[in-house]
XYZ file of C-alpha atoms in Angstrom:
422
model
C -31.640 -29.196 -97.214
C -29.947 -27.133 -100.027
C -30.105 -23.981 -98.010
C -28.687 -25.650 -95.012
C -25.931 -27.338 -97.137
C -24.724 -24.048 -98.403
C -24.629 -22.440 -94.811
C -22.658 -25.506 -93.736
C -20.159 -25.337 -96.450
C -19.575 -21.666 -95.647
C -19.128 -22.562 -92.008
C -16.626 -25.360 -92.785
C -14.577 -22.943 -95.036
C -14.456 -20.401 -92.216
C -13.373 -23.048 -89.883
C -10.603 -23.953 -92.232
C -9.421 -20.336 -92.322
C -9.682 -20.404 -88.521
C -7.225 -23.396 -88.378
C -4.865 -21.577 -90.586
C -4.334 -18.584 -88.411
C -5.590 -19.118 -84.871
C -2.411 -20.446 -83.243
C -0.724 -17.102 -84.294
C -3.708 -15.067 -83.509
C -2.496 -12.732 -80.712
C 0.706 -10.856 -81.125
C 1.237 -8.642 -78.006
C 3.146 -8.124 -74.809
C 1.865 -10.663 -72.114
C 1.423 -8.209 -69.293
C 2.073 -9.111 -65.704
C -0.360 -9.257 -62.782
C -2.472 -6.410 -64.050
C -5.646 -5.643 -62.139
C -8.911 -6.874 -63.387
C -11.360 -4.390 -64.924
C -9.041 -2.753 -67.446
C -10.734 -2.367 -70.843
C -7.759 -1.885 -73.168
C -6.819 -4.647 -75.622
C -3.428 -5.909 -75.457
C -0.873 -4.196 -77.732
C 1.720 -5.810 -79.879
C 5.488 -5.873 -78.779
C 8.813 -7.586 -78.904
C 11.313 -8.543 -76.276
C 14.702 -10.008 -77.078
C 13.727 -10.305 -80.734
C 10.774 -12.424 -79.813
C 7.095 -11.580 -80.285
C 4.960 -12.396 -77.259
C 1.266 -13.160 -77.990
C -1.493 -11.925 -75.650
C -5.282 -11.955 -75.377
C -7.524 -8.872 -74.600
C -7.780 -8.333 -70.790
C -11.134 -9.109 -69.073
C -13.091 -6.166 -67.860
C -14.762 -7.631 -64.793
C -13.815 -7.015 -61.071
C -12.695 -10.585 -60.210
C -9.429 -12.219 -60.892
C -10.000 -15.594 -62.436
C -8.667 -19.182 -62.085
C -8.983 -22.126 -64.506
C -8.534 -25.903 -64.298
C -9.091 -28.712 -66.941
C -10.980 -31.935 -66.402
C -10.631 -35.191 -68.250
C -14.066 -36.882 -68.468
C -14.853 -40.414 -69.558
C -18.278 -41.311 -70.429
C -18.281 -45.247 -70.021
C -21.902 -45.498 -70.980
C -21.322 -44.360 -74.406
C -19.099 -45.792 -77.153
C -17.245 -43.018 -79.035
C -19.321 -42.627 -82.311
C -16.262 -41.422 -84.255
C -14.064 -44.477 -83.621
C -14.218 -47.979 -85.032
C -12.902 -49.574 -82.075
C -15.097 -50.023 -78.872
C -13.822 -47.153 -76.719
C -15.609 -45.015 -74.263
C -16.345 -41.267 -75.125
C -13.576 -38.999 -73.687
C -13.805 -35.290 -73.336
C -11.693 -32.381 -72.214
C -13.392 -29.492 -70.568
C -12.047 -26.279 -68.870
C -13.601 -24.598 -65.933
C -13.040 -20.791 -65.611
C -14.205 -19.268 -62.211
C -13.665 -16.247 -59.951
C -10.524 -16.865 -57.863
C -9.974 -16.205 -54.218
C -6.586 -15.297 -54.672
C -3.788 -15.359 -57.396
C -0.656 -14.450 -55.581
C 2.084 -17.093 -56.192
C 0.094 -18.895 -58.935
C 1.027 -19.107 -62.533
C -0.861 -17.862 -65.514
C -2.481 -20.643 -67.574
C -1.336 -21.065 -71.187
C -3.726 -20.604 -73.988
C -2.854 -23.973 -75.452
C -1.272 -26.917 -73.599
C 2.422 -27.753 -74.760
C 1.811 -30.352 -77.539
C -1.212 -28.629 -78.753
C 0.663 -25.381 -78.883
C 3.610 -26.890 -80.816
C 1.376 -28.601 -83.396
C -0.788 -25.639 -84.006
C 2.147 -23.294 -84.334
C 3.836 -25.656 -86.908
C 0.615 -26.052 -88.922
C -0.056 -22.294 -88.835
C 3.413 -21.305 -89.905
C 3.059 -23.579 -92.966
C -0.424 -22.280 -93.848
C 0.608 -18.564 -93.479
C 3.740 -19.192 -95.571
C 5.992 -17.453 -92.956
C 8.241 -18.616 -89.929
C 6.743 -18.220 -86.556
C 9.937 -19.395 -84.904
C 10.233 -16.047 -82.885
C 6.487 -16.041 -82.037
C 5.365 -17.277 -78.515
C 1.719 -18.173 -77.999
C -0.348 -16.249 -75.489
C -0.935 -16.736 -71.821
C -4.548 -16.495 -70.660
C -5.370 -14.020 -67.881
C -6.426 -17.034 -65.695
C -4.392 -18.578 -63.046
C -3.884 -22.263 -63.230
C -5.727 -24.120 -60.311
C -5.980 -21.059 -58.286
C -8.400 -21.366 -55.165
C -11.973 -20.555 -56.177
C -13.748 -17.657 -54.592
C -16.424 -18.847 -52.201
C -20.198 -18.048 -52.571
C -20.760 -14.442 -51.613
C -23.709 -14.486 -50.768
C -24.603 -17.193 -53.407
C -22.693 -19.597 -55.506
C -22.044 -18.502 -59.178
C -24.230 -18.960 -62.052
C -22.789 -21.470 -64.750
C -22.472 -20.883 -68.410
C -21.387 -23.592 -70.972
C -19.572 -22.855 -74.180
C -19.346 -24.915 -77.455
C -17.073 -23.962 -80.332
C -17.725 -23.825 -83.948
C -17.096 -26.759 -86.363
C -13.600 -28.037 -85.988
C -12.980 -25.491 -83.398
C -11.361 -25.979 -80.003
C -12.565 -24.835 -76.517
C -9.841 -22.139 -76.457
C -11.273 -20.354 -79.436
C -13.371 -17.851 -77.444
C -11.184 -17.183 -74.560
C -11.680 -13.482 -74.623
C -15.367 -13.863 -74.096
C -15.088 -16.753 -71.619
C -12.568 -14.944 -69.403
C -14.725 -11.846 -69.354
C -17.620 -13.755 -68.122
C -15.652 -15.376 -65.489
C -14.228 -12.130 -64.381
C -17.934 -10.873 -63.918
C -18.721 -13.717 -61.376
C -19.707 -16.613 -63.698
C -18.375 -20.155 -63.805
C -17.776 -20.889 -67.364
C -17.319 -24.328 -68.629
C -15.750 -24.826 -72.131
C -16.210 -28.058 -74.009
C -13.847 -29.838 -76.639
C -15.955 -32.163 -78.880
C -13.200 -34.796 -79.446
C -12.493 -35.974 -83.106
C -14.570 -33.021 -84.350
C -12.098 -30.522 -82.839
C -9.034 -30.028 -84.981
C -7.126 -31.668 -81.984
C -7.607 -32.285 -78.271
C -4.716 -32.818 -75.730
C -5.432 -35.164 -72.938
C -3.289 -35.683 -69.695
C 0.144 -36.797 -70.309
C 0.252 -35.133 -73.661
C -1.837 -37.508 -75.636
C -3.062 -35.807 -78.740
C -6.352 -36.913 -80.523
C -6.656 -35.369 -83.994
C -10.009 -34.516 -85.654
C -11.483 -37.145 -87.919
C -13.989 -34.937 -89.825
C -13.938 -34.592 -93.599
C -12.999 -31.390 -95.145
C -16.563 -30.875 -96.322
C -18.878 -33.036 -94.273
C -22.300 -34.099 -95.742
C -25.535 -33.109 -94.119
C -25.830 -36.622 -92.576
C -22.336 -36.263 -90.943
C -23.198 -32.822 -89.821
C -26.407 -34.132 -88.249
C -24.390 -36.882 -86.521
C -21.911 -34.200 -85.187
C -24.732 -32.173 -83.769
C -26.163 -35.300 -82.042
C -22.662 -36.106 -80.695
C -22.380 -32.534 -79.316
C -25.764 -32.777 -77.558
C -24.704 -36.016 -75.833
C -21.370 -34.476 -74.910
C -23.234 -31.506 -73.418
C -25.700 -33.720 -71.371
C -22.718 -35.687 -70.091
C -20.833 -32.462 -69.032
C -23.990 -31.248 -67.181
C -23.898 -34.718 -65.356
C -20.366 -34.288 -64.554
C -20.907 -30.760 -63.030
C -23.728 -32.242 -61.034
C -21.171 -34.722 -59.439
C -18.753 -31.874 -58.877
C -21.237 -29.847 -57.098
C -22.189 -32.934 -54.891
C -18.583 -33.052 -53.769
C -17.246 -35.710 -56.102
C -14.299 -35.338 -58.419
C -15.375 -36.351 -62.004
C -11.750 -36.200 -63.366
C -10.746 -39.508 -64.819
C -7.320 -39.375 -63.104
C -8.869 -37.939 -60.010
C -6.371 -35.040 -60.241
C -6.611 -32.556 -57.387
C -9.320 -29.882 -57.858
C -8.763 -26.292 -57.096
C -9.580 -25.588 -53.477
C -13.090 -24.414 -53.184
C -14.277 -25.124 -56.598
C -17.048 -27.542 -55.463
C -18.735 -24.772 -53.571
C -18.839 -22.304 -56.379
C -21.551 -23.727 -58.787
C -25.139 -22.688 -58.788
C -26.535 -25.257 -61.290
C -29.982 -23.988 -60.847
C -28.754 -20.968 -62.909
C -27.205 -22.472 -65.962
C -27.029 -21.026 -69.481
C -25.169 -21.859 -72.605
C -23.665 -19.981 -75.588
C -21.858 -21.137 -78.787
C -20.309 -19.947 -81.939
C -21.490 -21.368 -85.393
C -22.642 -24.913 -84.811
C -21.859 -24.409 -81.078
C -24.746 -21.962 -81.075
C -26.942 -24.663 -82.633
C -25.811 -26.885 -79.917
C -26.992 -24.559 -77.431
C -30.563 -24.289 -78.846
C -30.550 -28.146 -79.291
C -29.581 -28.882 -75.812
C -32.185 -26.353 -74.484
C -34.926 -28.098 -76.483
C -34.338 -31.388 -74.769
C -32.792 -30.609 -71.407
C -34.457 -28.105 -69.031
C -31.249 -27.741 -66.973
C -30.233 -25.062 -69.291
C -32.250 -22.038 -68.756
C -30.961 -19.498 -71.376
C -29.034 -19.573 -74.552
C -27.133 -17.603 -77.019
C -26.154 -18.375 -80.747
C -23.282 -16.485 -82.259
C -23.864 -16.461 -85.969
C -24.710 -20.289 -86.350
C -27.569 -21.683 -88.404
C -30.173 -23.902 -86.619
C -29.911 -27.188 -88.388
C -31.327 -29.438 -85.746
C -34.979 -30.055 -84.553
C -34.974 -26.854 -82.525
C -35.770 -24.855 -85.421
C -39.151 -26.547 -85.803
C -39.975 -27.185 -82.155
C -38.778 -23.810 -80.865
C -38.034 -23.086 -77.212
C -40.067 -21.678 -74.237
C -37.033 -20.191 -72.536
C -34.879 -17.030 -73.272
C -32.729 -17.091 -76.449
C -30.581 -14.490 -78.104
C -29.277 -14.555 -81.807
C -26.259 -12.487 -82.884
C -25.674 -12.244 -86.544
C -23.915 -10.185 -89.003
C -24.561 -8.192 -92.284
C -23.981 -11.359 -94.346
C -26.085 -13.686 -92.053
C -29.425 -13.367 -90.378
C -33.119 -13.985 -90.808
C -33.081 -12.220 -94.179
C -31.026 -14.965 -95.800
C -31.109 -18.014 -93.426
C -34.314 -20.001 -93.415
C -33.361 -21.876 -90.381
C -33.190 -18.656 -88.312
C -36.601 -17.579 -89.820
C -38.114 -20.747 -88.755
C -36.502 -20.874 -85.344
C -37.484 -17.286 -84.604
C -41.162 -17.879 -85.345
C -41.133 -20.807 -82.986
C -39.521 -19.044 -79.964
C -42.201 -18.753 -77.345
C -40.110 -17.219 -74.538
C -38.012 -14.058 -74.316
C -36.068 -13.584 -77.443
C -33.923 -11.067 -79.198
C -32.095 -10.905 -82.565
C -28.992 -8.525 -82.820
C -26.793 -7.654 -85.765
C -23.211 -6.671 -85.419
C -22.492 -4.249 -88.195
C -19.178 -4.880 -90.036
C -18.879 -8.350 -88.620
C -18.004 -11.612 -90.497
C -18.467 -15.275 -89.230
C -15.083 -15.387 -87.581
C -15.518 -11.939 -85.822
C -17.266 -14.070 -83.161
C -13.906 -15.680 -82.005
C -10.736 -14.322 -80.403
C -9.070 -13.774 -83.695
C -9.914 -10.272 -84.926
C -8.033 -8.225 -82.116
C -5.166 -10.787 -82.252
C -4.498 -11.364 -86.009
C -4.497 -7.580 -86.626
C -1.551 -7.393 -84.245
C 0.107 -10.484 -86.059
C -0.102 -8.467 -89.305
C 1.791 -5.709 -87.746
C 4.522 -7.795 -86.102
C 5.182 -10.713 -88.552
C 5.921 -10.558 -92.320
C 2.944 -12.021 -94.057
C 2.365 -12.385 -97.976
C -0.082 -9.942 -99.281
C -2.502 -12.549 -100.488
C -2.634 -14.041 -96.888
C -3.438 -10.628 -95.517
C -6.140 -10.154 -98.024
C -7.673 -13.505 -96.934
C -7.474 -12.689 -93.285
C -9.132 -9.232 -93.955
C -12.000 -10.983 -95.762
C -12.567 -13.411 -92.927
C -12.776 -11.077 -89.988
C -15.045 -8.287 -91.257
C -14.497 -4.602 -91.296
C -15.553 -3.733 -87.684
C -12.629 -2.646 -85.586
C -11.443 -5.436 -83.338
C -11.753 -3.802 -80.125
C -15.307 -2.705 -80.885
C -16.232 -6.140 -81.829
C -14.949 -7.704 -78.616
C -16.500 -4.959 -76.478
C -19.870 -5.289 -77.966
C -19.913 -9.189 -77.642
C -18.729 -9.041 -74.180
C -21.408 -6.459 -73.261
C -24.352 -8.158 -74.741
C -23.458 -11.576 -73.561
C -23.054 -10.304 -69.916
C -26.356 -8.366 -70.112
C -28.122 -11.411 -71.437
C -26.958 -13.841 -68.750
C -27.228 -11.187 -65.947
C -30.860 -10.677 -66.950
C -31.893 -14.372 -67.287
C -29.708 -15.926 -64.681
C -29.290 -13.257 -62.135
C -32.386 -11.112 -62.737
C -30.328 -8.091 -63.120
C -31.478 -5.637 -65.725
C -29.020 -3.095 -66.953
C -31.520 -2.175 -69.743
C -28.825 -2.775 -72.538
C -31.140 -5.212 -74.009
C -34.109 -2.801 -74.108
C -33.107 -1.178 -77.303
C -30.430 0.653 -79.226
C -27.640 2.120 -77.075
C -25.260 5.069 -77.982
C -22.455 3.001 -76.452
C -22.716 0.367 -79.101
C -23.850 1.987 -82.465
C -22.550 -1.143 -84.116
C -25.420 -3.258 -82.673
C -28.847 -3.262 -84.477
C -31.855 -4.693 -82.905
C -33.688 -6.723 -85.713
C -37.378 -6.630 -85.315
């Protein structure tokens, strides 16, 4: 377990850095009702002395909607609590929208989460963020869902990294939704830094700063159970039921948009391991992607018989992670190993394009800037986001829609940053 422990400590350290900066990770002008399909990243700007945060625009043809669901698993006691309480989760569903006129843009974080995260980040960065406003997403809150044309939309689940929250990969999630996918993001309560439930109730993370191998194994098992429960909740939604614990009104048309026979999953760090582990035990997930996460669970030894893609970095891959070597050798279906040049572990989050803007707009101590630079790699932020979006879309298009754009066939001059690892 020594090698896995080293990888885990590295991931935890990176997650800690993520928590320091992510709330302020996106200084830019929040653009208005811009058409979908634009590829430019948001640029930094100020208005009335305030800095407005923004996220990269999605590139697909669809406008998108989003809604959040509170799920309660009464068959399972929450494993992170000493008291006997059922397991509670928050998920977000991102989907192609039928219309967005008159709807409001959804915030990146709900109100109490945003206030706490901004306070923590200001303290960690050593600078005031009083004049910084957190970003809006490009999705419209509870907008009517676009109906099946001619089929319902394939479904992709997302699980974040250790201590991460479901909002941490919004740039990738929104882009998939803008390309016709229903994307379901999962918060793993009490492992996530914090989770906000309806009514503003905040539940803080309960993980130690450096979890042991046993604690990490428990976390992975909990994530698998969470994911199975979410799949069950989506089946209820598809059957016309409302799985939300408060039975809040669902966006019009949402029940008709899911094609659960075409379900995939991706995740960052331990979220990528979660995708592999759930595929090993639940055939409802047909294809998966791991963004730079070691495979610490049984899937490394058992392997998979369905499509799986690894995306690593110059500092992480089969050349130095024995879990990837073992997992790769046991993959019996379609497989692909990609390396993103100039990337670091946190390149596979929203932060690189956003923190660069923060550095330009807010005075930060030199030592903080140096720490941020070492966390996000040397690849230009716009290229990192573009490559991840392109290869994720190509993968799920191929294996959930049977559309082959040939991007996965070999190196492309469009993305010289991507290396195909034999």
